[in-house]
mmCIF file of C-alpha atoms in Angstrom:
data_model
loop_
_atom_site.group_PDB
_atom_site.id
_atom_site.type_symbol
_atom_site.label_atom_id
_atom_site.label_comp_id
_atom_site.label_asym_id
_atom_site.label_seq_id
_atom_site.Cartn_x
_atom_site.Cartn_y
_atom_site.Cartn_z
ATOM 1 C CA UNK A 271 0.000 0.000 0.000
ATOM 2 C CA UNK A 272 1.369 3.406 -0.956
ATOM 3 C CA UNK A 273 1.524 5.517 2.189
ATOM 4 C CA UNK A 274 2.440 9.093 3.059
ATOM 5 C CA UNK A 275 5.630 9.363 5.085
ATOM 6 C CA UNK A 276 6.410 12.633 6.846
ATOM 7 C CA UNK A 277 10.078 12.778 7.753
ATOM 8 C CA UNK A 278 11.852 15.078 10.178
ATOM 9 C CA UNK A 279 15.121 16.722 9.111
ATOM 10 C CA UNK A 280 17.451 17.801 11.957
ATOM 11 C CA UNK A 281 19.051 14.795 13.692
ATOM 12 C CA UNK A 282 16.927 12.449 11.593
ATOM 13 C CA UNK A 283 18.423 13.067 8.152
ATOM 14 C CA UNK A 284 21.547 14.960 9.164
ATOM 15 C CA UNK A 285 23.510 15.895 12.261
ATOM 16 C CA UNK A 286 22.331 19.097 13.863
ATOM 17 C CA UNK A 287 22.379 19.366 17.637
ATOM 18 C CA UNK A 288 26.047 18.453 17.956
ATOM 19 C CA UNK A 289 26.883 21.827 16.370
ATOM 20 C CA UNK A 290 24.718 23.680 18.897
ATOM 21 C CA UNK A 291 26.379 21.752 21.728
ATOM 22 C CA UNK A 292 29.822 22.705 20.466
ATOM 23 C CA UNK A 293 28.713 26.333 20.249
ATOM 24 C CA UNK A 294 27.469 26.186 23.841
ATOM 25 C CA UNK A 295 30.797 24.771 25.033
ATOM 26 C CA UNK A 296 32.646 27.639 23.358
ATOM 27 C CA UNK A 297 30.201 30.127 24.876
ATOM 28 C CA UNK A 298 30.951 28.778 28.363
ATOM 29 C CA UNK A 299 34.591 29.555 27.664
ATOM 30 C CA UNK A 300 33.748 33.108 26.597
ATOM 31 C CA UNK A 301 31.590 33.625 29.701
ATOM 32 C CA UNK A 302 34.397 32.241 31.878
ATOM 33 C CA UNK A 303 32.282 32.391 35.018
ATOM 34 C CA UNK A 304 34.306 32.107 38.225
ATOM 35 C CA UNK A 305 31.792 29.977 40.157
ATOM 36 C CA UNK A 306 29.118 28.552 37.861
ATOM 37 C CA UNK A 307 29.845 25.209 36.186
ATOM 38 C CA UNK A 308 28.643 24.572 32.641
ATOM 39 C CA UNK A 309 25.598 22.670 33.957
ATOM 40 C CA UNK A 310 24.298 25.764 35.773
ATOM 41 C CA UNK A 311 24.999 27.981 32.779
ATOM 42 C CA UNK A 312 22.951 25.500 30.771
ATOM 43 C CA UNK A 313 20.071 25.768 33.255
ATOM 44 C CA UNK A 314 19.964 29.525 32.757
ATOM 45 C CA UNK A 315 20.088 29.168 28.979
ATOM 46 C CA UNK A 316 17.276 26.594 29.164
ATOM 47 C CA UNK A 317 15.083 29.054 31.074
ATOM 48 C CA UNK A 318 15.708 31.686 28.436
ATOM 49 C CA UNK A 319 15.023 29.282 25.579
ATOM 50 C CA UNK A 320 11.755 28.050 27.101
ATOM 51 C CA UNK A 321 10.450 31.615 26.919
ATOM 52 C CA UNK A 322 12.082 32.944 23.767
ATOM 53 C CA UNK A 323 11.507 29.935 21.542
ATOM 54 C CA UNK A 324 7.766 30.434 21.853
ATOM 55 C CA UNK A 325 8.227 34.033 20.713
ATOM 56 C CA UNK A 326 11.038 33.874 18.158
ATOM 57 C CA UNK A 327 11.059 30.206 17.122
ATOM 58 C CA UNK A 328 14.127 28.055 16.527
ATOM 59 C CA UNK A 329 17.318 28.114 14.490
ATOM 60 C CA UNK A 330 20.866 29.366 14.817
ATOM 61 C CA UNK A 331 20.048 33.105 14.873
ATOM 62 C CA UNK A 332 17.502 32.649 17.644
ATOM 63 C CA UNK A 333 19.879 30.404 19.553
ATOM 64 C CA UNK A 334 22.560 33.088 19.444
ATOM 65 C CA UNK A 335 20.006 35.652 20.621
ATOM 66 C CA UNK A 336 19.395 33.411 23.630
ATOM 67 C CA UNK A 337 23.127 32.975 24.186
ATOM 68 C CA UNK A 338 23.618 36.748 24.248
ATOM 69 C CA UNK A 339 20.790 37.135 26.748
ATOM 70 C CA UNK A 340 22.402 34.435 28.882
ATOM 71 C CA UNK A 341 25.730 36.278 28.729
ATOM 72 C CA UNK A 342 24.116 39.521 29.835
ATOM 73 C CA UNK A 343 22.353 37.759 32.697
ATOM 74 C CA UNK A 344 25.388 35.893 34.049
ATOM 75 C CA UNK A 345 28.280 38.179 33.154
ATOM 76 C CA UNK A 346 30.681 39.169 35.929
ATOM 77 C CA UNK A 347 32.245 42.011 33.940
ATOM 78 C CA UNK A 348 31.075 44.384 31.206
ATOM 79 C CA UNK A 349 30.708 42.750 27.806
ATOM 80 C CA UNK A 350 33.723 43.778 25.743
ATOM 81 C CA UNK A 351 34.153 44.283 22.013
ATOM 82 C CA UNK A 352 36.209 41.079 22.045
ATOM 83 C CA UNK A 353 33.270 39.217 23.602
ATOM 84 C CA UNK A 354 30.924 40.538 20.929
ATOM 85 C CA UNK A 355 33.327 39.584 18.149
ATOM 86 C CA UNK A 356 33.708 36.089 19.608
ATOM 87 C CA UNK A 357 29.927 35.652 19.689
ATOM 88 C CA UNK A 358 29.650 36.912 16.115
ATOM 89 C CA UNK A 359 32.161 34.264 15.030
ATOM 90 C CA UNK A 360 30.260 31.577 16.917
ATOM 91 C CA UNK A 361 27.021 32.584 15.243
ATOM 92 C CA UNK A 362 28.585 32.573 11.789
ATOM 93 C CA UNK A 363 30.137 29.128 12.341
ATOM 94 C CA UNK A 364 26.848 27.722 13.608
ATOM 95 C CA UNK A 365 24.821 29.109 10.714
ATOM 96 C CA UNK A 366 27.217 27.650 8.157
ATOM 97 C CA UNK A 367 28.144 24.337 9.730
ATOM 98 C CA UNK A 368 28.940 21.438 7.367
ATOM 99 C CA UNK A 369 26.161 19.052 6.397
ATOM 100 C CA UNK A 370 26.798 15.584 7.807
ATOM 101 C CA UNK A 371 24.204 13.124 6.537
ATOM 102 C CA UNK A 372 23.322 10.306 8.893
ATOM 103 C CA UNK A 373 24.453 6.897 7.687
ATOM 104 C CA UNK A 374 22.057 5.179 5.303
ATOM 105 C CA UNK A 375 19.788 8.176 4.836
ATOM 106 C CA UNK A 376 20.327 8.904 1.149
ATOM 107 C CA UNK A 377 19.962 5.308 -0.038
ATOM 108 C CA UNK A 378 16.910 4.771 2.161
ATOM 109 C CA UNK A 379 15.173 7.914 0.901
ATOM 110 C CA UNK A 380 15.818 6.839 -2.691
ATOM 111 C CA UNK A 381 14.192 3.480 -1.929
ATOM 112 C CA UNK A 382 11.209 4.931 -0.055
ATOM 113 C CA UNK A 383 10.498 7.654 -2.616
ATOM 114 C CA UNK A 384 9.801 5.020 -5.274
ATOM 115 C CA UNK A 385 7.235 3.284 -3.075
ATOM 116 C CA UNK A 386 5.574 6.050 -1.057
ATOM 117 C CA UNK A 387 4.810 9.766 -0.964
ATOM 118 C CA UNK A 388 7.490 11.568 1.049
ATOM 119 C CA UNK A 389 7.031 14.895 2.809
ATOM 120 C CA UNK A 390 9.875 16.577 4.652
ATOM 121 C CA UNK A 391 8.422 18.190 7.771
ATOM 122 C CA UNK A 392 10.779 20.328 9.832
ATOM 123 C CA UNK A 393 10.491 23.260 12.214
ATOM 124 C CA UNK A 394 12.684 26.331 12.456
ATOM 125 C CA UNK A 395 13.593 29.404 10.464
ATOM 126 C CA UNK A 396 12.319 28.815 6.907
ATOM 127 C CA UNK A 397 15.322 30.342 5.131
ATOM 128 C CA UNK A 398 17.789 28.446 7.311
ATOM 129 C CA UNK A 399 15.995 25.116 6.961
ATOM 130 C CA UNK A 400 15.562 25.520 3.217
ATOM 131 C CA UNK A 401 19.275 26.294 2.957
ATOM 132 C CA UNK A 402 20.157 23.095 4.805
ATOM 133 C CA UNK A 403 17.845 21.076 2.587
ATOM 134 C CA UNK A 404 19.548 22.520 -0.496
ATOM 135 C CA UNK A 405 23.049 21.906 0.874
ATOM 136 C CA UNK A 406 22.142 18.342 1.843
ATOM 137 C CA UNK A 407 21.084 17.432 -1.691
ATOM 138 C CA UNK A 408 18.154 15.428 -0.298
ATOM 139 C CA UNK A 409 15.313 17.641 -1.486
ATOM 140 C CA UNK A 410 14.932 15.696 -4.715
ATOM 141 C CA UNK A 411 13.608 12.678 -2.810
ATOM 142 C CA UNK A 412 10.621 14.586 -1.422
ATOM 143 C CA UNK A 413 7.423 15.444 -3.220
ATOM 144 C CA UNK A 414 6.639 18.117 -0.629
ATOM 145 C CA UNK A 415 8.574 20.165 1.935
ATOM 146 C CA UNK A 416 7.026 21.972 4.892
ATOM 147 C CA UNK A 417 8.857 24.227 7.337
ATOM 148 C CA UNK A 418 6.557 24.944 10.281
ATOM 149 C CA UNK A 419 6.877 27.129 13.345
ATOM 150 C CA UNK A 420 6.033 24.338 15.792
ATOM 151 C CA UNK A 421 5.374 20.624 15.471
ATOM 152 C CA UNK A 422 2.472 19.688 17.697
ATOM 153 C CA UNK A 423 -0.758 17.726 17.364
ATOM 154 C CA UNK A 424 -2.635 20.738 15.990
ATOM 155 C CA UNK A 425 0.016 21.222 13.312
ATOM 156 C CA UNK A 426 -0.232 17.592 12.239
ATOM 157 C CA UNK A 427 -4.032 17.648 12.113
ATOM 158 C CA UNK A 428 -3.999 20.754 9.935
ATOM 159 C CA UNK A 429 -1.336 19.306 7.663
ATOM 160 C CA UNK A 430 -3.254 16.037 7.266
ATOM 161 C CA UNK A 431 -6.403 17.960 6.381
ATOM 162 C CA UNK A 432 -4.537 20.094 3.862
ATOM 163 C CA UNK A 433 -2.962 17.007 2.327
ATOM 164 C CA UNK A 434 -6.252 15.150 2.289
ATOM 165 C CA UNK A 435 -4.665 11.972 3.660
ATOM 166 C CA UNK A 436 -6.211 9.286 5.828
ATOM 167 C CA UNK A 437 -4.570 9.149 9.227
ATOM 168 C CA UNK A 438 -4.126 5.388 9.017
ATOM 169 C CA UNK A 439 -2.022 5.827 5.862
ATOM 170 C CA UNK A 440 0.220 8.556 7.283
ATOM 171 C CA UNK A 441 3.356 8.218 9.430
ATOM 172 C CA UNK A 442 5.619 10.771 11.097
ATOM 173 C CA UNK A 443 9.263 9.667 11.287
ATOM 174 C CA UNK A 444 11.796 11.383 13.524
ATOM 175 C CA UNK A 445 14.093 11.462 16.530
ATOM 176 C CA UNK A 446 12.208 13.827 18.834
ATOM 177 C CA UNK A 447 9.579 12.444 21.216
ATOM 178 C CA UNK A 448 8.331 15.961 21.941
ATOM 179 C CA UNK A 449 7.995 17.213 18.350
ATOM 180 C CA UNK A 450 7.808 14.132 16.124
ATOM 181 C CA UNK A 451 6.421 11.149 17.992
ATOM 182 C CA UNK A 452 3.977 12.016 20.763
ATOM 183 C CA UNK A 453 2.104 14.804 18.921
ATOM 184 C CA UNK A 454 1.777 12.624 15.809
ATOM 185 C CA UNK A 455 0.249 9.825 17.880
ATOM 186 C CA UNK A 456 -2.042 12.340 19.589
ATOM 187 C CA UNK A 457 -3.197 13.524 16.165
ATOM 188 C CA UNK A 458 -4.044 9.954 15.156
ATOM 189 C CA UNK A 459 -1.089 9.361 12.852
ATOM 190 C CA UNK A 460 1.437 6.572 13.004
ATOM 191 C CA UNK A 461 4.923 7.371 14.276
ATOM 192 C CA UNK A 462 8.362 5.842 13.803
ATOM 193 C CA UNK A 463 10.790 6.793 16.544
ATOM 194 C CA UNK A 464 14.478 6.688 15.596
ATOM 195 C CA UNK A 465 16.412 7.796 18.696
ATOM 196 C CA UNK A 466 19.501 9.905 18.212
ATOM 197 C CA UNK A 467 22.214 9.981 20.907
ATOM 198 C CA UNK A 468 22.481 13.782 20.710
ATOM 199 C CA UNK A 469 18.827 14.803 20.515
ATOM 200 C CA UNK A 470 18.395 18.270 22.046
ATOM 201 C CA UNK A 471 17.533 17.710 25.716
ATOM 202 C CA UNK A 472 14.555 20.087 25.519
ATOM 203 C CA UNK A 473 13.028 17.637 23.014
ATOM 204 C CA UNK A 474 13.277 14.704 25.421
ATOM 205 C CA UNK A 475 10.041 13.085 26.606
ATOM 206 C CA UNK A 476 8.838 9.595 27.365
ATOM 207 C CA UNK A 477 7.141 7.753 24.508
ATOM 208 C CA UNK A 478 4.419 5.141 25.087
ATOM 209 C CA UNK A 479 5.776 1.721 26.058
ATOM 210 C CA UNK A 480 3.146 0.143 23.823
ATOM 211 C CA UNK A 481 1.093 1.727 21.067
ATOM 212 C CA UNK A 482 -0.400 0.040 18.042
ATOM 213 C CA UNK A 483 0.759 2.878 15.784
ATOM 214 C CA UNK A 484 4.260 3.335 17.188
ATOM 215 C CA UNK A 485 7.385 1.686 15.821
ATOM 216 C CA UNK A 486 10.885 2.116 17.253
ATOM 217 C CA UNK A 487 13.949 1.598 15.045
ATOM 218 C CA UNK A 488 17.647 1.731 15.864
ATOM 219 C CA UNK A 489 18.620 3.509 12.650
ATOM 220 C CA UNK A 490 17.129 5.215 9.626
ATOM 221 C CA UNK A 491 18.153 2.508 7.158
ATOM 222 C CA UNK A 492 15.813 0.026 8.871
ATOM 223 C CA UNK A 493 12.845 1.899 7.402
ATOM 224 C CA UNK A 494 13.370 -0.202 4.283
ATOM 225 C CA UNK A 495 12.139 -3.213 6.209
ATOM 226 C CA UNK A 496 9.025 -1.408 7.451
ATOM 227 C CA UNK A 497 7.799 0.467 4.364
#
């Protein structure tokens, strides 16, 4: 049966969060706080991101906005021109990081695209996400591409209605329990959870231990045995 497969991008098709983690580590060095360990700096950044991501969305530019706010909140000395220049360099490196496709992705997409309808469904800054799709070279495998502000059950219901697809013939595939798996199941779609060891910790959430429409795979290439 030909089905509609919605596939996440960041940390499902290519590496993404590792570059944000490296940027955070460099930021901790710039902050150079005399008492706070990196874990407590992270807690402050998390608080900022919880608020700002709802307002400004996701992506490298918004992440650097949050990093600057964190610096201003925790700084022990006035922010210098050198600090600003260092943050500018971090932001530029993050925005233009190399594309590292996850093993087996390209061959698996080529296989799936001949058998099913593929839709790339990702959240974030549209221009940034579209740029990554172009640089990855994977866009040709997808009949449709959607960049949305947030991936929740309401988003999936609207998208299914727009696409005119039956929920039982539609699957969301991704690495994030919070954005890909649980909201898709809530919306009545199927979901394929492919855990990634470096999934952003703010996307962590428990998934159902048992669900008739949930499949869990160790790696992307195993989709060939499911669809």
